[in-house]
Coordinates of C-alpha atoms in Angstrom, one line a residue:
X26 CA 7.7 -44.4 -18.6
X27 CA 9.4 -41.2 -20.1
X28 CA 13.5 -41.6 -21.3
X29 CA 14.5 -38.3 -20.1
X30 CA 17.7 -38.8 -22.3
X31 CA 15.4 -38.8 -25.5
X32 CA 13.8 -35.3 -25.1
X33 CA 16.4 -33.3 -26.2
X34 CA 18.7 -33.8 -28.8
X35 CA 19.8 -29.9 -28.2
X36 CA 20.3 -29.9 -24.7
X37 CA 21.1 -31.6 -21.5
X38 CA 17.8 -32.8 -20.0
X39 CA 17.6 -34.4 -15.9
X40 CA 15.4 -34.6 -13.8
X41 CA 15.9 -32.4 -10.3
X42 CA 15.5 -33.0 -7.0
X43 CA 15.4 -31.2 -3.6
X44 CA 18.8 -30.5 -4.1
X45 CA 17.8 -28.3 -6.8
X46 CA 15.6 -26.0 -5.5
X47 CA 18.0 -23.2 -4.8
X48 CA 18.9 -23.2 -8.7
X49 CA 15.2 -23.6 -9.5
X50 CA 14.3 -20.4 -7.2
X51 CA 16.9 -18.0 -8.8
X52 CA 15.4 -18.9 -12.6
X53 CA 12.3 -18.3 -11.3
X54 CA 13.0 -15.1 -9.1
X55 CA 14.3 -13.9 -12.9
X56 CA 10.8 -13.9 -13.9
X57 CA 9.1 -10.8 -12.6
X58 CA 6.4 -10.7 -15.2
X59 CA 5.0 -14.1 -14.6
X60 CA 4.6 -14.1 -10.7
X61 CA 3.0 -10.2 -11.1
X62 CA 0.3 -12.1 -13.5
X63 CA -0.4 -14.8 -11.4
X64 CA -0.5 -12.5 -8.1
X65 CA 2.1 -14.8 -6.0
X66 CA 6.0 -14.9 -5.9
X67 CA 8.9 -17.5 -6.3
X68 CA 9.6 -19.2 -3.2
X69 CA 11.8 -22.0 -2.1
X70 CA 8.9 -23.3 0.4
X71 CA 6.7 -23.5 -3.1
X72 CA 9.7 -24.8 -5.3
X73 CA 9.7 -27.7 -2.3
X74 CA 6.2 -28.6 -2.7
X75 CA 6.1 -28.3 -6.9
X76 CA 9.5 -31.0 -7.1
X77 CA 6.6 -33.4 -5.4
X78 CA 3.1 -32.4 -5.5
X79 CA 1.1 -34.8 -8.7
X80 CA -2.5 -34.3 -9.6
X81 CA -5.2 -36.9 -7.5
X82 CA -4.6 -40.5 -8.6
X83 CA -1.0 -39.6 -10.7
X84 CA 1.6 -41.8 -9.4
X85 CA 5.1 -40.4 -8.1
X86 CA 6.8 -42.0 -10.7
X87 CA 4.5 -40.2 -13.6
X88 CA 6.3 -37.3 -12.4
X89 CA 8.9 -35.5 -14.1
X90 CA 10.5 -32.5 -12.7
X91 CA 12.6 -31.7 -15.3
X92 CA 15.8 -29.4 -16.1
X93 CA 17.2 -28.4 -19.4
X94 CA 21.0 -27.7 -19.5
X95 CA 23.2 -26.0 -21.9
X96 CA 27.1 -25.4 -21.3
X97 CA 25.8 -21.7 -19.5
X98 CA 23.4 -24.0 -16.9
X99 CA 20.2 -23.8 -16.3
X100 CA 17.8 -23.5 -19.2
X101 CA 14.2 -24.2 -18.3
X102 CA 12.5 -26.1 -15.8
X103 CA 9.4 -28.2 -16.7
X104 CA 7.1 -30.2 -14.4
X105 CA 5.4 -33.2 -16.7
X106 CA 3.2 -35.5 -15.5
X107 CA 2.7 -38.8 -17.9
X108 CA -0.8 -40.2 -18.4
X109 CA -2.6 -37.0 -17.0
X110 CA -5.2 -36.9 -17.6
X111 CA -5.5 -39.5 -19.6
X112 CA -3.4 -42.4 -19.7
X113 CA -2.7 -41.2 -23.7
X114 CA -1.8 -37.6 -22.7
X115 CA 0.7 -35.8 -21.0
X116 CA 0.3 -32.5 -18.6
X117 CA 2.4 -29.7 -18.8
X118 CA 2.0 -28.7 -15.1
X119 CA 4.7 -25.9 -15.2
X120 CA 7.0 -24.1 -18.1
X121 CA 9.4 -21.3 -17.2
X122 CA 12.4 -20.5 -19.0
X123 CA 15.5 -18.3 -17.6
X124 CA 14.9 -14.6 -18.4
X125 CA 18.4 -14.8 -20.3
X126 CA 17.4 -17.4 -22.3
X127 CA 14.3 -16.1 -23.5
X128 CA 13.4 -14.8 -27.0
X129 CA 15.8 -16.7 -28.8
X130 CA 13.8 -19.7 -29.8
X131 CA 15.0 -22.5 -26.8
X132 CA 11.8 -22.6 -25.2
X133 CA 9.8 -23.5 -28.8
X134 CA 13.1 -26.1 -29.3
X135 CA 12.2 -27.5 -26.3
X136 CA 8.3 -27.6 -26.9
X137 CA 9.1 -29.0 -29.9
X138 CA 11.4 -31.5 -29.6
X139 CA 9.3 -32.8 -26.2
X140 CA 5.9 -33.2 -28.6
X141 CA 8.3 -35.0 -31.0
X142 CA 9.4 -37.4 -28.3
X143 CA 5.7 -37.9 -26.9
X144 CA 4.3 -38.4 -30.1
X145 CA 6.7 -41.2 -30.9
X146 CA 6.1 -43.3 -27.9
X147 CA 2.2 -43.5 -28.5
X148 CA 0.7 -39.9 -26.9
X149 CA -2.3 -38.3 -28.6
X150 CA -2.0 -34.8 -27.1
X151 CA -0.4 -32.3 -24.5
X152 CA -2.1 -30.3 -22.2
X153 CA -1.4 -27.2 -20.1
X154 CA -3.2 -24.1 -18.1
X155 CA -2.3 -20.9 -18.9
X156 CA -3.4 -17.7 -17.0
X157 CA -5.5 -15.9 -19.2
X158 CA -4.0 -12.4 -18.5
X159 CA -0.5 -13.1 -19.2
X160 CA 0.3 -12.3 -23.2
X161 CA 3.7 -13.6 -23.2
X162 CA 2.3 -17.0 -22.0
X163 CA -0.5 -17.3 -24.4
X164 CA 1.7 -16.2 -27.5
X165 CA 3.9 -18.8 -26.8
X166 CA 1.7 -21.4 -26.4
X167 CA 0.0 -20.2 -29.8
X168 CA 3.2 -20.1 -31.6
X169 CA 3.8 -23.7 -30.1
X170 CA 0.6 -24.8 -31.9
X171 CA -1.5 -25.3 -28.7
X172 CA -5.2 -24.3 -28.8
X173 CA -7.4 -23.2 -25.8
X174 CA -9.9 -25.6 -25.2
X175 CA -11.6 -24.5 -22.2
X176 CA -11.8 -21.7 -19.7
X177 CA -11.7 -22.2 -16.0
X178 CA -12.5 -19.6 -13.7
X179 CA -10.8 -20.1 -10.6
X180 CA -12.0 -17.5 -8.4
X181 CA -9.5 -15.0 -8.4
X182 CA -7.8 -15.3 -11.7
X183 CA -9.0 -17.4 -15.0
X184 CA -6.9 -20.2 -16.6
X185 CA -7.1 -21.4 -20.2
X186 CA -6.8 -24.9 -20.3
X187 CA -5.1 -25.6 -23.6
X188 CA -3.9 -28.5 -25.7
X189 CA -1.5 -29.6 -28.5
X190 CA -2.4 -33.0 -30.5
X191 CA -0.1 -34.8 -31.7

C-alpha cells in the first residue's frame, strides 16, 4: 500500500475523486499538444472513467489517482497503479502537468521524488507508455532516466513502453 503523504516532500500530494474531475479537465484542456499527438481530446466523460478504470486483475485499492498541490493549486495529476504489472513494479498509467507549471523542473521533482519513495518501500522498477510521436513526452521521460523497452503498435498510433529501475 502506497503513503500518499510520503511522495512529496515539495508538494501537497492527495488522492482525487469524482469530485475532482472538473479541476482535472481544465489542467488537461491546457494541454493542447498532448491530445493533438494522441488524436483525442480532454473530456470530463473520459476524466470519469480514468479516476476508476485499473488494468485486468489490479485491485481498486492498487489505484492511485493522484494530485500534486502547491499554494497556486493544481500541479500535476498522475494515475499509479501499485504492483502492475508485477507485484515489484509500479505503472505510471498517466502523467500530465499544468501548462503553467511546465518547464520549470516540478514535473522531474515529482518523478524523482516518486522513484525515491518506491524505491524505499521495496519496488524494482517503474513503468509507463509513451506515444511514440510526441517529443516533449519522450524527452522527459529520457531526462527522467526511463529507457524504452519495447514498442507496441496499437493500430492507429505506436506506444513506447518504457521503464525506470530503481
Amino acid at each position: 500500500m502506497i503513503e500518499i503523504n510520503k511522495l512529496s516532500r515539495i508538494y501537497r500530494v492527495r488522492r482525487l475523486d469524482d469530485s475532482d474531475a472538473d479541476e482535472i479537465l481544465d489542467l488537461c484542456r491546457g494541454n493542447v499538444q498532448y491530445y493533438q499527438y494522441c488524436e483525442a481530446e480532454a473530456t470530463r466523460e473520459q476524466i470519469m472513467s480514468d479516476l476508476h478504470i485499473t488494468p485486468p486483475g489490479v485491485e481498486t485499492e492498487n489505484k492511485y489517482y493522484l494530485g500534486f498541490y502547491d499554494e497556486n493549486g493544481l500541479l500535476a495529476v498522475m494515475d499509479l497503479i501499485d504492483g502492475f504489472p508485477e507485484e515489484n513494479m509500479a505503472f505510471i498509467g498517466f502523467f500530465m502537468m499544468n501548462i503553467a507549471a511546465q518547464g520549470k523542473g516540478i514535473g522531474s521533482d515529482i518523478i524523482r521524488e516518486l522513484t525515491v519513495y518506491l524505491r524505499d518501500v521495496g519496488k524494482s522498477a517503474v513503468r509507463l507508455g509513451i506515444d511514440k510521436e510526441n517529443p516533449q513526452s519522450n524527452a522527459f521521460w529520457k531526462k527522467n532516466g526511463f529507457r524504452v523497452i519495447k514498442e507496441v503498435d496499437k493500430g492507429t498510433w505506436t506506444a513506447l513502453l518504457a521503464e525506470k529501475a530503481l
